Amino acid sequence: ITYVADRPGHDRRYAIDASKMSAELAWQPQETFESGIRKTVQWYLDNQQWVNNVKSGAYQSWIEQNYGERA
């Protein structure tokens, strides 16, 4: 492994351009960015128990129960 310095200006985000997928695969997104963000935020608001389990680490027992032999 060779460690290298970050690129000048170190990119903090990448914008997605789906035009090639649209042109070559006739694919169209089902959500706009705004509607997708709105639905994502609403999902987290509607699933507070899941969020709390992830934040507390309580999900680890579920992972162990369901994936323990594979880990």
XYZ file of C-alpha atoms in Angstrom:
71
model
C 0.000 0.000 0.000
C 1.325 3.392 -0.955
C -0.230 6.335 0.819
C -0.533 9.529 -1.186
C -1.469 13.069 -0.259
C -4.982 14.296 -0.965
C -5.558 15.974 -4.290
C -5.335 19.768 -4.264
C -8.813 21.078 -3.532
C -9.812 17.653 -2.132
C -13.267 17.075 -3.627
C -15.948 16.994 -0.953
C -18.814 15.867 -3.159
C -19.568 14.442 -6.570
C -22.647 15.456 -8.513
C -24.336 12.617 -10.379
C -24.976 13.099 -14.075
C -27.407 10.420 -15.211
C -27.534 11.618 -18.828
C -25.423 8.700 -20.141
C -27.693 6.148 -18.420
C -30.717 7.964 -19.779
C -29.332 8.007 -23.316
C -27.904 4.476 -23.462
C -30.336 2.554 -21.256
C -33.510 4.623 -21.570
C -33.398 4.923 -17.767
C -35.156 7.743 -15.990
C -34.956 8.461 -12.259
C -38.196 7.949 -10.360
C -37.402 10.743 -7.915
C -36.031 14.235 -8.159
C -33.258 15.105 -5.748
C -35.717 17.148 -3.701
C -38.389 14.429 -3.502
C -35.749 11.808 -2.694
C -34.316 13.885 0.160
C -37.819 14.582 1.468
C -38.673 10.850 1.458
C -35.336 9.935 3.050
C -35.787 12.425 5.900
C -39.370 11.252 6.408
C -38.214 7.617 6.565
C -35.768 8.450 9.348
C -38.460 10.407 11.208
C -40.873 7.472 10.848
C -38.262 4.941 12.005
C -36.835 6.502 15.164
C -36.505 3.134 16.901
C -34.259 1.872 14.103
C -32.163 5.041 14.333
C -31.867 4.664 18.115
C -30.830 1.007 17.762
C -28.114 1.927 15.288
C -26.855 4.794 17.431
C -26.799 2.673 20.596
C -25.254 -0.405 18.961
C -28.294 -2.559 19.875
C -28.485 -3.817 16.292
C -25.264 -5.776 16.863
C -27.180 -8.660 18.491
C -29.384 -8.912 15.383
C -26.299 -8.933 13.151
C -24.727 -11.667 15.278
C -27.935 -13.729 15.275
C -28.454 -13.471 11.519
C -24.899 -13.279 10.196
C -22.732 -14.613 13.040
C -21.635 -17.771 11.272
C -20.743 -15.859 8.107
C -18.774 -13.097 9.803
